[in-house]
Short mmCIF file of C-alpha atoms in Angstrom, two decimals:
data_model
loop_
_atom_site.label_atom_id
_atom_site.label_comp_id
_atom_site.label_asym_id
_atom_site.label_seq_id
_atom_site.Cartn_x
_atom_site.Cartn_y
_atom_site.Cartn_z
CA UNK A 283 99.70 94.86 150.65
CA UNK A 284 100.16 98.40 152.02
CA UNK A 285 101.96 99.91 149.00
CA UNK A 286 104.01 99.01 146.12
CA UNK A 287 107.48 100.51 145.77
CA UNK A 288 108.51 101.08 142.30
CA UNK A 289 112.26 100.02 141.76
CA UNK A 290 114.46 99.61 139.02
CA UNK A 291 116.32 96.53 139.28
CA UNK A 292 119.33 95.41 137.21
CA UNK A 293 120.45 91.50 138.19
CA UNK A 294 123.89 90.37 137.35
CA UNK A 295 126.34 87.74 138.43
CA UNK A 296 129.62 89.11 140.02
CA UNK A 297 132.83 86.98 139.99
CA UNK A 298 136.30 87.31 141.22
CA UNK A 299 138.04 84.34 140.01
CA UNK A 300 140.91 84.57 141.93
CA UNK A 301 139.11 84.82 144.99
CA UNK A 302 136.29 82.23 144.59
CA UNK A 303 134.84 79.65 142.12
CA UNK A 304 131.30 80.76 142.64
CA UNK A 305 129.29 83.34 140.99
CA UNK A 306 127.23 85.79 143.30
CA UNK A 307 123.86 86.99 142.14
CA UNK A 308 123.54 90.38 142.63
CA UNK A 309 121.22 93.49 141.73
CA UNK A 310 121.80 97.35 141.77
CA UNK A 311 118.33 98.69 142.80
CA UNK A 312 117.15 102.30 141.96
CA UNK A 313 114.03 103.77 143.78
CA UNK A 314 112.30 105.18 140.42
CA UNK A 315 109.47 106.99 142.07
CA UNK A 316 107.15 107.67 144.82
CA UNK A 317 108.04 108.48 148.22
CA UNK A 318 111.09 107.60 150.18
CA UNK A 319 111.59 104.08 151.23
CA UNK A 320 112.66 103.66 154.93
CA UNK A 321 115.36 101.61 155.86
CA UNK A 322 114.56 97.81 157.00
CA UNK A 323 114.33 94.40 155.96
CA UNK A 324 112.88 93.22 152.60
CA UNK A 325 112.17 89.71 151.53
CA UNK A 326 113.57 89.03 147.97
CA UNK A 327 112.02 86.98 145.31
CA UNK A 328 113.21 86.52 141.62
CA UNK A 329 109.90 85.57 139.80
CA UNK A 330 108.28 83.00 141.87
CA UNK A 331 111.66 81.87 143.68
CA UNK A 332 112.09 83.38 147.26
CA UNK A 333 115.94 84.13 147.47
CA UNK A 334 115.84 85.65 151.09
CA UNK A 335 116.07 88.77 152.87
CA UNK A 336 118.16 91.86 152.15
CA UNK A 337 118.49 94.95 154.20
CA UNK A 338 117.55 98.43 152.47
CA UNK A 339 119.25 101.62 153.55
CA UNK A 340 116.99 104.63 153.60
CA UNK A 341 116.17 105.28 149.84
CA UNK A 342 115.16 108.68 148.13
CA UNK A 343 113.60 109.17 144.72
CA UNK A 344 116.79 108.29 142.46
CA UNK A 345 118.94 106.71 145.37
CA UNK A 346 120.26 103.26 144.65
CA UNK A 347 121.90 100.29 146.69
CA UNK A 348 123.46 97.09 145.64
CA UNK A 349 121.99 93.73 147.09
CA UNK A 350 123.87 90.54 147.49
CA UNK A 351 121.71 87.58 146.84
CA UNK A 352 123.77 84.51 147.21
CA UNK A 353 125.55 81.98 145.13
CA UNK A 354 124.08 81.17 141.72
CA UNK A 355 124.65 77.34 141.10
CA UNK A 356 124.05 77.75 137.46
CA UNK A 357 127.32 79.66 136.84
CA UNK A 358 130.38 77.60 136.97
CA UNK A 359 133.89 79.62 137.40
CA UNK A 360 137.15 78.24 136.67
CA UNK A 361 140.22 79.92 137.33
CA UNK A 362 144.04 78.81 135.75
CA UNK A 363 147.43 80.11 135.72
CA UNK A 364 148.84 79.98 131.90
CA UNK A 365 151.85 81.55 132.42
CA UNK A 366 154.13 81.72 135.62
CA UNK A 367 157.61 82.65 134.54
CA UNK A 368 160.64 84.45 136.60
CA UNK A 369 163.83 85.43 134.78
CA UNK A 370 166.45 86.30 137.37
CA UNK A 371 169.96 87.66 136.17
CA UNK A 372 172.80 84.90 136.51
CA UNK A 373 174.96 85.37 139.60
CA UNK A 374 177.77 87.04 137.68
CA UNK A 375 175.39 90.02 137.06
CA UNK A 376 175.77 93.39 138.68
CA UNK A 377 172.04 93.71 137.88
CA UNK A 378 169.36 92.75 140.74
CA UNK A 379 166.62 93.09 138.09
CA UNK A 380 164.20 90.14 137.95
CA UNK A 381 161.15 89.83 135.42
CA UNK A 382 158.22 87.99 136.42
CA UNK A 383 155.56 87.11 134.28
CA UNK A 384 152.07 85.90 135.07
CA UNK A 385 149.13 85.13 132.88
CA UNK A 386 145.65 84.01 134.12
CA UNK A 387 142.31 82.70 132.50
CA UNK A 388 139.12 82.59 134.01
CA UNK A 389 136.55 80.49 132.06
CA UNK A 390 132.68 80.92 132.61
CA UNK A 391 130.12 78.54 131.88
CA UNK A 392 126.57 79.04 132.37
CA UNK A 393 124.13 75.83 132.95
CA UNK A 394 122.08 74.71 129.63
CA UNK A 395 119.47 74.63 132.22
CA UNK A 396 119.45 78.12 132.80
CA UNK A 397 116.37 80.13 132.54
CA UNK A 398 117.77 82.68 130.19
CA UNK A 399 120.84 84.67 129.41
CA UNK A 400 122.68 86.54 132.47
CA UNK A 401 125.08 89.41 132.51
CA UNK A 402 128.21 88.61 134.35
CA UNK A 403 130.65 91.36 136.03
CA UNK A 404 133.95 89.84 136.50
CA UNK A 405 136.62 91.84 138.38
CA UNK A 406 140.38 91.35 139.25
CA UNK A 407 142.56 93.25 140.85
CA UNK A 408 146.11 93.46 139.15
CA UNK A 409 149.42 94.83 140.73
CA UNK A 410 150.13 98.35 140.69
CA UNK A 411 153.55 99.82 141.12
CA UNK A 412 153.98 102.31 144.03
CA UNK A 413 157.63 102.24 143.85
CA UNK A 414 160.01 103.98 140.80
CA UNK A 415 162.13 100.92 140.97
CA UNK A 416 159.48 98.55 140.14
CA UNK A 417 157.60 98.53 136.91
CA UNK A 418 154.48 96.76 136.16
CA UNK A 419 152.65 96.33 132.80
CA UNK A 420 149.58 94.58 132.44
CA UNK A 421 149.27 92.27 129.24
CA UNK A 422 146.91 90.10 127.66
CA UNK A 423 143.42 91.63 128.24
CA UNK A 424 141.29 89.66 126.52
CA UNK A 425 138.73 90.75 126.07
CA UNK A 426 139.28 94.68 126.62
CA UNK A 427 138.06 95.61 130.10
CA UNK A 428 135.27 98.35 130.42
CA UNK A 429 136.66 102.00 130.23
CA UNK A 430 134.10 104.29 131.75
CA UNK A 431 135.28 107.04 134.15
CA UNK A 432 134.61 104.86 136.95
CA UNK A 433 136.24 102.05 135.39
CA UNK A 434 139.54 103.66 134.58
CA UNK A 435 139.62 105.74 138.00
CA UNK A 436 139.55 102.05 139.66
CA UNK A 437 142.00 100.68 137.37
CA UNK A 438 144.78 103.64 138.18
CA UNK A 439 143.98 103.81 141.89
CA UNK A 440 143.61 100.18 142.70
CA UNK A 441 144.32 98.20 139.93
CA UNK A 442 141.04 97.01 139.55
CA UNK A 443 140.17 95.78 136.17
CA UNK A 444 136.44 95.08 135.25
CA UNK A 445 134.80 93.11 132.30
CA UNK A 446 131.02 92.77 131.69
CA UNK A 447 129.68 89.49 129.86
CA UNK A 448 126.59 88.31 128.41
CA UNK A 449 126.26 84.38 128.67
CA UNK A 450 123.28 82.37 127.05
CA UNK A 451 122.51 79.08 128.48
CA UNK A 452 125.04 76.37 127.74
CA UNK A 453 127.48 79.07 126.64
CA UNK A 454 131.07 79.51 127.76
CA UNK A 455 133.20 82.72 127.90
CA UNK A 456 136.77 83.35 129.01
CA UNK A 457 138.58 86.34 130.20
CA UNK A 458 142.30 86.57 130.17
CA UNK A 459 144.52 89.09 131.75
CA UNK A 460 148.21 89.31 133.09
CA UNK A 461 150.97 91.26 133.69
CA UNK A 462 154.90 91.56 133.71
#
């Protein structure tokens, strides 16, 4: 070995249930100390298991990046529509207002054979209204989504809701969300 590079690594699983039934292993990596890390390829291991290669940007002490490390087969994702209603005015009404209600549930299950508990970040984009004639109300957020400054900004600008869950081997967790 030429040198060892001190990195702070925070692994987690990343899930967007409406887009994919896969959970992706990710890691937020920060250069903790030492000299700058030059940009290039690196071989990535999780314990003794080789995960593949990743590309690192130029990193100075304190800089961070996110590594995408592939699908985690130990975490299953199921997404289902709980409610899908549309109320239209009668044909004799002068109103052209429709009311659409949609509620979804994402169920996550960590295999009983997983090595230990995992952190899971669930993200979903819910509709935002950019037109004063359309009102969108988010409903049935269970559990409550994250609420730090970045999460609140993403929610107001992009409609992005984010949850952080911790699953033990064999455990199942659900996230429920919807809009009217």
